[in-house]
PDB file of C-alpha atoms in Angstrom:
ATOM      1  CA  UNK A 650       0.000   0.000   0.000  1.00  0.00           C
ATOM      2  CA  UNK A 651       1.536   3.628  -0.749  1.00  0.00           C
ATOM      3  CA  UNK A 652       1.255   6.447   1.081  1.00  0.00           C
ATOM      4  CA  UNK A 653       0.821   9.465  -0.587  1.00  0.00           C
ATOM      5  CA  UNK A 654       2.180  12.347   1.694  1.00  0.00           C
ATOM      6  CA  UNK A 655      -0.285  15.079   3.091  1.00  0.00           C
ATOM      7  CA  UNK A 656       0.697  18.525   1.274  1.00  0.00           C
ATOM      8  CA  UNK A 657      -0.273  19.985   5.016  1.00  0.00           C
ATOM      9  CA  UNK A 658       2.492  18.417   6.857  1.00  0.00           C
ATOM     10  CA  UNK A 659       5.830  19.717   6.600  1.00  0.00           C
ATOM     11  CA  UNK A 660       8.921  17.641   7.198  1.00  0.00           C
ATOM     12  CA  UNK A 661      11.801  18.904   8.903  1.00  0.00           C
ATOM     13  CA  UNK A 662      14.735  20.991   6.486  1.00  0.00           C
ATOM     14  CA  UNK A 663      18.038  19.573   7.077  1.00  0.00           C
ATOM     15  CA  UNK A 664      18.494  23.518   8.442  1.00  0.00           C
ATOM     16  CA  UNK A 665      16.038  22.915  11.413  1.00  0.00           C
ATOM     17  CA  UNK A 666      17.252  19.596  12.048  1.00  0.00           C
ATOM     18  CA  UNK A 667      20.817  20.726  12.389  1.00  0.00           C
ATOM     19  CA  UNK A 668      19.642  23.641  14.737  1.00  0.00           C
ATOM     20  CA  UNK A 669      17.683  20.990  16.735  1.00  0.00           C
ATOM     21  CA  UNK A 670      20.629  18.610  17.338  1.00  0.00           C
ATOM     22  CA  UNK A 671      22.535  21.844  17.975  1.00  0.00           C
ATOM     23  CA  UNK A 672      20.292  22.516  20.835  1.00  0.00           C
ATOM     24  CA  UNK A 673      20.142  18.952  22.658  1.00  0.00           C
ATOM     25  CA  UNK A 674      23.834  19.264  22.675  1.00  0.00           C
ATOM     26  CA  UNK A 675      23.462  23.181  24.595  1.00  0.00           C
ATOM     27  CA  UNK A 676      21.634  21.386  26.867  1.00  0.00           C
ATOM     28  CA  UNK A 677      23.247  18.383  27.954  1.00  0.00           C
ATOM     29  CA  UNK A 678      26.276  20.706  28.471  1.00  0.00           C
ATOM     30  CA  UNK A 679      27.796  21.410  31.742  1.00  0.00           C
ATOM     31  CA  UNK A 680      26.499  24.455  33.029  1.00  0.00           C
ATOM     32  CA  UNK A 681      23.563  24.552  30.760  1.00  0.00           C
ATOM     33  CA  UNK A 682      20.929  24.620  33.538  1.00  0.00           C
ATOM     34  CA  UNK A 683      23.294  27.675  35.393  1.00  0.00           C
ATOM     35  CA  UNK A 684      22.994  29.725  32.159  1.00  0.00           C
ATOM     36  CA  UNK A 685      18.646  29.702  33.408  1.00  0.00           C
ATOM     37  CA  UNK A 686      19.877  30.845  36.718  1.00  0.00           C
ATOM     38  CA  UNK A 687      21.674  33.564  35.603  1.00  0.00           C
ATOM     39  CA  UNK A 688      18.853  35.124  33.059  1.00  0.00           C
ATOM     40  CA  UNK A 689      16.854  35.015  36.374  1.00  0.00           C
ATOM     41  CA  UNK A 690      19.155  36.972  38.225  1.00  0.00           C
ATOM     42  CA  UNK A 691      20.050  39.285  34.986  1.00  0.00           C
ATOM     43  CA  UNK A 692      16.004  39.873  34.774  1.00  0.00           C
ATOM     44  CA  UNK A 693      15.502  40.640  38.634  1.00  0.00           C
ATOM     45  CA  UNK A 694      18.107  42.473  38.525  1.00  0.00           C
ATOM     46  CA  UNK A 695      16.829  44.727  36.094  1.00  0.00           C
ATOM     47  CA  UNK A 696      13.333  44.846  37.223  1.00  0.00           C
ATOM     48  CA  UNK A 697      14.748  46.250  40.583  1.00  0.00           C
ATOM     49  CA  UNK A 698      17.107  49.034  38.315  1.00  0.00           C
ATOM     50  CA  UNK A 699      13.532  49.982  36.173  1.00  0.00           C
ATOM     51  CA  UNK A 700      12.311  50.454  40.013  1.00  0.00           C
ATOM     52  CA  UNK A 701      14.742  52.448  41.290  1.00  0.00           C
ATOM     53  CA  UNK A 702      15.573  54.180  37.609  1.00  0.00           C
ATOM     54  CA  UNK A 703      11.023  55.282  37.627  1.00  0.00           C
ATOM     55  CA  UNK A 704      11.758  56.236  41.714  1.00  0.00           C
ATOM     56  CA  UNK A 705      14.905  58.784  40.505  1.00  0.00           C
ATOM     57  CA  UNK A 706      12.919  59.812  37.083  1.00  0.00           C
ATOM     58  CA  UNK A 707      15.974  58.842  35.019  1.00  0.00           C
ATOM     59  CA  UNK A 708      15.457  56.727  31.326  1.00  0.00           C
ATOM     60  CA  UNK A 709      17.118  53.255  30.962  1.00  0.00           C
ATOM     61  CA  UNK A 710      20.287  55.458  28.962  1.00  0.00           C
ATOM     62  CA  UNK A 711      20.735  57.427  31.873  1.00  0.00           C
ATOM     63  CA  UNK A 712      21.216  54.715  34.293  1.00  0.00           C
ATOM     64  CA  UNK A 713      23.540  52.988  32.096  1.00  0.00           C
ATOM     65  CA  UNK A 714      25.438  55.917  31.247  1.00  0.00           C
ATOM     66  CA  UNK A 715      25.859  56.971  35.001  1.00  0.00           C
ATOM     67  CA  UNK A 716      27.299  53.411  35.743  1.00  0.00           C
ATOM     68  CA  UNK A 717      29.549  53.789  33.014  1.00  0.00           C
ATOM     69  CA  UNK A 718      31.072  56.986  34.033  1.00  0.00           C
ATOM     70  CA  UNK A 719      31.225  56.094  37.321  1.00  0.00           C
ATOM     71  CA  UNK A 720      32.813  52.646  36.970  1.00  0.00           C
ATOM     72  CA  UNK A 721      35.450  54.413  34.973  1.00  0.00           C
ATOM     73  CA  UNK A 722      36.148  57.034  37.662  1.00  0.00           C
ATOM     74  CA  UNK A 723      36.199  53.971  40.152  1.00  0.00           C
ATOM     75  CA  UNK A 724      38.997  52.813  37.825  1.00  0.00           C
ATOM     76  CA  UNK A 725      40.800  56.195  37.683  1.00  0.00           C
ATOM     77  CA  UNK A 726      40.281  56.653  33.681  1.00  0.00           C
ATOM     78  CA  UNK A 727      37.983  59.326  31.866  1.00  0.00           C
ATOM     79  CA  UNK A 728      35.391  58.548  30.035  1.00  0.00           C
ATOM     80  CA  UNK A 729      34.397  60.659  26.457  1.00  0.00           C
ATOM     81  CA  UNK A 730      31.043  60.715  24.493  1.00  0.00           C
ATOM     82  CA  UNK A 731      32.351  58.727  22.258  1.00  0.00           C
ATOM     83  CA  UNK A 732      33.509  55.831  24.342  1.00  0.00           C
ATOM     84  CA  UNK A 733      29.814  56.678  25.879  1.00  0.00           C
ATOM     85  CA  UNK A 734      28.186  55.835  22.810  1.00  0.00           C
ATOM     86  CA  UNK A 735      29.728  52.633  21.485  1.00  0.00           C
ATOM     87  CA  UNK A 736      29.452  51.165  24.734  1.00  0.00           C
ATOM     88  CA  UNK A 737      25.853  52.153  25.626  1.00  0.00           C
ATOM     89  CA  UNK A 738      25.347  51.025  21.786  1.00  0.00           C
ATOM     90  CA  UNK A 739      23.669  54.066  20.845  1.00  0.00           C
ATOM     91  CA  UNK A 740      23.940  56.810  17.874  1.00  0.00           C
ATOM     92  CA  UNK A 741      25.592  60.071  18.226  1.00  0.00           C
ATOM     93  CA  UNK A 742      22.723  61.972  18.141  1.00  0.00           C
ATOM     94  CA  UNK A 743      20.956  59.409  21.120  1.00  0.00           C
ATOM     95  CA  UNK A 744      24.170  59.879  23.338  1.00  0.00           C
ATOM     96  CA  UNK A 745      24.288  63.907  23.166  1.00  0.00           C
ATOM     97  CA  UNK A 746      20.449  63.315  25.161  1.00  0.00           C
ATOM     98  CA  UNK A 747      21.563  61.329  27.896  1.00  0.00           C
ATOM     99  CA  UNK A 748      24.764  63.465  28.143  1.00  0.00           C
ATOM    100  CA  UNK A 749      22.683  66.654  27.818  1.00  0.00           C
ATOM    101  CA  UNK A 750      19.520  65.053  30.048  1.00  0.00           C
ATOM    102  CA  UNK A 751      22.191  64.205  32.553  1.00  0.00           C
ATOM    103  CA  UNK A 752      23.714  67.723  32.681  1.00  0.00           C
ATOM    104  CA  UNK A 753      20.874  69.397  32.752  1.00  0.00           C
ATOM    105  CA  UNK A 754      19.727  67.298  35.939  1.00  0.00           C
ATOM    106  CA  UNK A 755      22.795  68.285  37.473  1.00  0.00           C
ATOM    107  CA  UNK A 756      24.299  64.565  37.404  1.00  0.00           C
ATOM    108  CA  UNK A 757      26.928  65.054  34.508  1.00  0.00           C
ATOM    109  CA  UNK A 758      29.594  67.652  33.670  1.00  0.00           C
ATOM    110  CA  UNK A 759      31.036  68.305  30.963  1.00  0.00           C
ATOM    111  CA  UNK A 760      34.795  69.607  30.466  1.00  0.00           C
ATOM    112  CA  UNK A 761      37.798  69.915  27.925  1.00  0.00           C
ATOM    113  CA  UNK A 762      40.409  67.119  28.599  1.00  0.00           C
ATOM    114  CA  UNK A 763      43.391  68.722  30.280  1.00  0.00           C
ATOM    115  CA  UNK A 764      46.048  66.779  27.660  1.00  0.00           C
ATOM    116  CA  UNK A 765      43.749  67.334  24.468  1.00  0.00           C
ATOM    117  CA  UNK A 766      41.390  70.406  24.970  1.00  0.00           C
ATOM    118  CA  UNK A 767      39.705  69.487  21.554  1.00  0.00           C
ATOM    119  CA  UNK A 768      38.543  66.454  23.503  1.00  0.00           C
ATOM    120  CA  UNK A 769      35.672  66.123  25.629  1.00  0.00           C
ATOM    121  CA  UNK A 770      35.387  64.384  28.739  1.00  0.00           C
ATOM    122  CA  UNK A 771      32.349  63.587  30.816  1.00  0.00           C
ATOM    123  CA  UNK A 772      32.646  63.166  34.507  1.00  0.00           C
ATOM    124  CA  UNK A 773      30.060  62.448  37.636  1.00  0.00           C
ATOM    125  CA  UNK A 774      28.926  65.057  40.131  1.00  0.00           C
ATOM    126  CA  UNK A 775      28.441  64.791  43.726  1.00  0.00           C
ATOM    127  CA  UNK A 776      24.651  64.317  43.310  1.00  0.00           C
ATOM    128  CA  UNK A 777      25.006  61.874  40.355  1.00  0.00           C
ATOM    129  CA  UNK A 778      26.939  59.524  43.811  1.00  0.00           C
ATOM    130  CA  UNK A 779      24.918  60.667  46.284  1.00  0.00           C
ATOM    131  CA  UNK A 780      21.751  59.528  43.961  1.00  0.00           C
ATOM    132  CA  UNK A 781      23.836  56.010  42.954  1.00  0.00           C
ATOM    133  CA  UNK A 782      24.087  54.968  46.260  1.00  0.00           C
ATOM    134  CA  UNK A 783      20.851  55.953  47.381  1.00  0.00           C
ATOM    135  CA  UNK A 784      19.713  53.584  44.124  1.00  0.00           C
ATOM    136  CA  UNK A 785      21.830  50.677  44.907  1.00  0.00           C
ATOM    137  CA  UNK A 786      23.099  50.624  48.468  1.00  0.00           C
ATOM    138  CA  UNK A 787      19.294  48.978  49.231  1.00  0.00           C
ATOM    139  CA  UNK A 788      20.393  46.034  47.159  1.00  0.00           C
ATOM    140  CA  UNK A 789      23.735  45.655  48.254  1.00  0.00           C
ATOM    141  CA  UNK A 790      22.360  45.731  51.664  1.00  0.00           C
ATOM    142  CA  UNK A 791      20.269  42.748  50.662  1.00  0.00           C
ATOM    143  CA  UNK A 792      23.392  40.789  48.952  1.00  0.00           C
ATOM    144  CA  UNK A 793      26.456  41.719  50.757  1.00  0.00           C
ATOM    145  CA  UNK A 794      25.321  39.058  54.028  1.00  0.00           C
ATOM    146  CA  UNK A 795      24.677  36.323  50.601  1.00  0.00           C
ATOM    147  CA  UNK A 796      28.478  36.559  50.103  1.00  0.00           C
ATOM    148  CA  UNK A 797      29.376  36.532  53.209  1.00  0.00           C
ATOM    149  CA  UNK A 798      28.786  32.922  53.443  1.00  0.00           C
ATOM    150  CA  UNK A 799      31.288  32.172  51.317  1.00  0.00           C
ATOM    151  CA  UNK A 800      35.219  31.595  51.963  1.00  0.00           C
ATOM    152  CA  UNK A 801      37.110  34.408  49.812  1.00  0.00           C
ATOM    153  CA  UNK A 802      38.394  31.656  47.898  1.00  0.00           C
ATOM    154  CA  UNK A 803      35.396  30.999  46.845  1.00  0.00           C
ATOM    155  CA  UNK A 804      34.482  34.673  45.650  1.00  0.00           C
ATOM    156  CA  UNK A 805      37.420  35.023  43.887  1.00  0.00           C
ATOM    157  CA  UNK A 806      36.951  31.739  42.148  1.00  0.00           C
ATOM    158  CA  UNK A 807      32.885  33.583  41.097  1.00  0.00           C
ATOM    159  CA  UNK A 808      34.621  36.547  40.466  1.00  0.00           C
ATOM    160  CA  UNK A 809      36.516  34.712  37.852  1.00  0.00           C
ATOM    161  CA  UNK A 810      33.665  32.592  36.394  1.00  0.00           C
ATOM    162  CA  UNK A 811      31.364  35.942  36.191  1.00  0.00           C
ATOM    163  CA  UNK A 812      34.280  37.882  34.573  1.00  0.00           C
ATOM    164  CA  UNK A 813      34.932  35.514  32.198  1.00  0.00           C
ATOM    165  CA  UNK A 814      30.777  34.819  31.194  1.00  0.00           C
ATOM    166  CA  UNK A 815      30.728  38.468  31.013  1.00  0.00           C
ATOM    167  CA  UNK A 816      33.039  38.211  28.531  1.00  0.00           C
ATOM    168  CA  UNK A 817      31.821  35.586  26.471  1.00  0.00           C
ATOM    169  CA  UNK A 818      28.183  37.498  25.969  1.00  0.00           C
ATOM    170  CA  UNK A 819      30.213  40.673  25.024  1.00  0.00           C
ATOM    171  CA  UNK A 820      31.781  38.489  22.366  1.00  0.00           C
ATOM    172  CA  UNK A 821      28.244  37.224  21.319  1.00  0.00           C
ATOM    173  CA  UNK A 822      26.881  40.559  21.292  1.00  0.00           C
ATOM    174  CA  UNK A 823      29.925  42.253  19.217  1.00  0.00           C
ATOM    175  CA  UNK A 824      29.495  38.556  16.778  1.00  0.00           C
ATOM    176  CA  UNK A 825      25.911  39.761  16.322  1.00  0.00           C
ATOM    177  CA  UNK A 826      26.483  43.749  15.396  1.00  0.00           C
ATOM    178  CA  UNK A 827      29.348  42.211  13.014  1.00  0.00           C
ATOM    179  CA  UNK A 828      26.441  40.202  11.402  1.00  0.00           C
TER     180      UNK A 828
END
């Protein structure tokens, strides 16, 4: 007896079949489950930044670019509009905004670099710290006594593991604007 095939069903392409054995082998990986875990710390951890963000009246851009001015003053560098930009993945005209948004609010300054007065450099103000800490010290508070628990051993040893998987989706992310 043959069976003609039903026009309505659709077998698999060799594409989708590839993707799906692709994807059985993601999850029998080590780790696999961990990469869950941390999506549901990345997401509360951003619902709790669009809280605090709505609380301070500041946009998504302006959080980001805070942190990103700040972390670079933590690290003793200076941070341009430029650098700004291509790391909060915006346009030009998007980054003068935040940068002019933020000045205006009285949380960023701009100045002339003192080795290239051409260049510009944008650096935190007193209230744009005062207002981080009143932002974040609540959930530090809650995670600080978490770590505690562990030997510093053991922190520097997730220190290392979170560096380096911060790395890797920095790669992916570059791998997709590339594509």
């Amino acid at each position: 007896m043959h069976h003609e095939p039903d026009p309505h069903e659709t077998a698999p392409s060799r594409g989708t079949e590839a993707a799906s054995d692709a994807r059985d082998a993601f999850r029998s990986a080590p780790g696999f489950e961990l990469l869950f875990l941390l999506q549901k710390f990345t997401t509360e951890a951003d619902r709790y930044a669009e809280t605090v963000r709505r609380k301070h009246g500041l946009a998504r851009n302006d959080v980001h670019a805070l942190n990103a001015v700040m972390e670079a003053e933590r690290q003793g560098e200076t941070t341009t509009p430029g650098a700004l930009r291509e790391r909060l993945v915006l346009s030009s005209a998007a980054m003068t905004t935040v940068i002019d948004r933020l000045e205006a609010s009285g949380h960023l300054e701009r100045r002339h670099s003192s080795e290239d007065r051409r260049q510009i450099e944008v650096t935190p103000t007193p209230s744009a710290r005062e207002t981080g800490r009143e932002m974040f010290d609540p959930m530090v508070r809650h995670m600080l006594p978490v770590l505690a628990d562990y030997t510093p051993q053991q922190l520097e040893f997730l220190a290392g593991i979170m560096n380096r998987l911060t790395q890797a989706i920095a790669e992916a992310r570059e791998e997709l604007q590339r594509s």
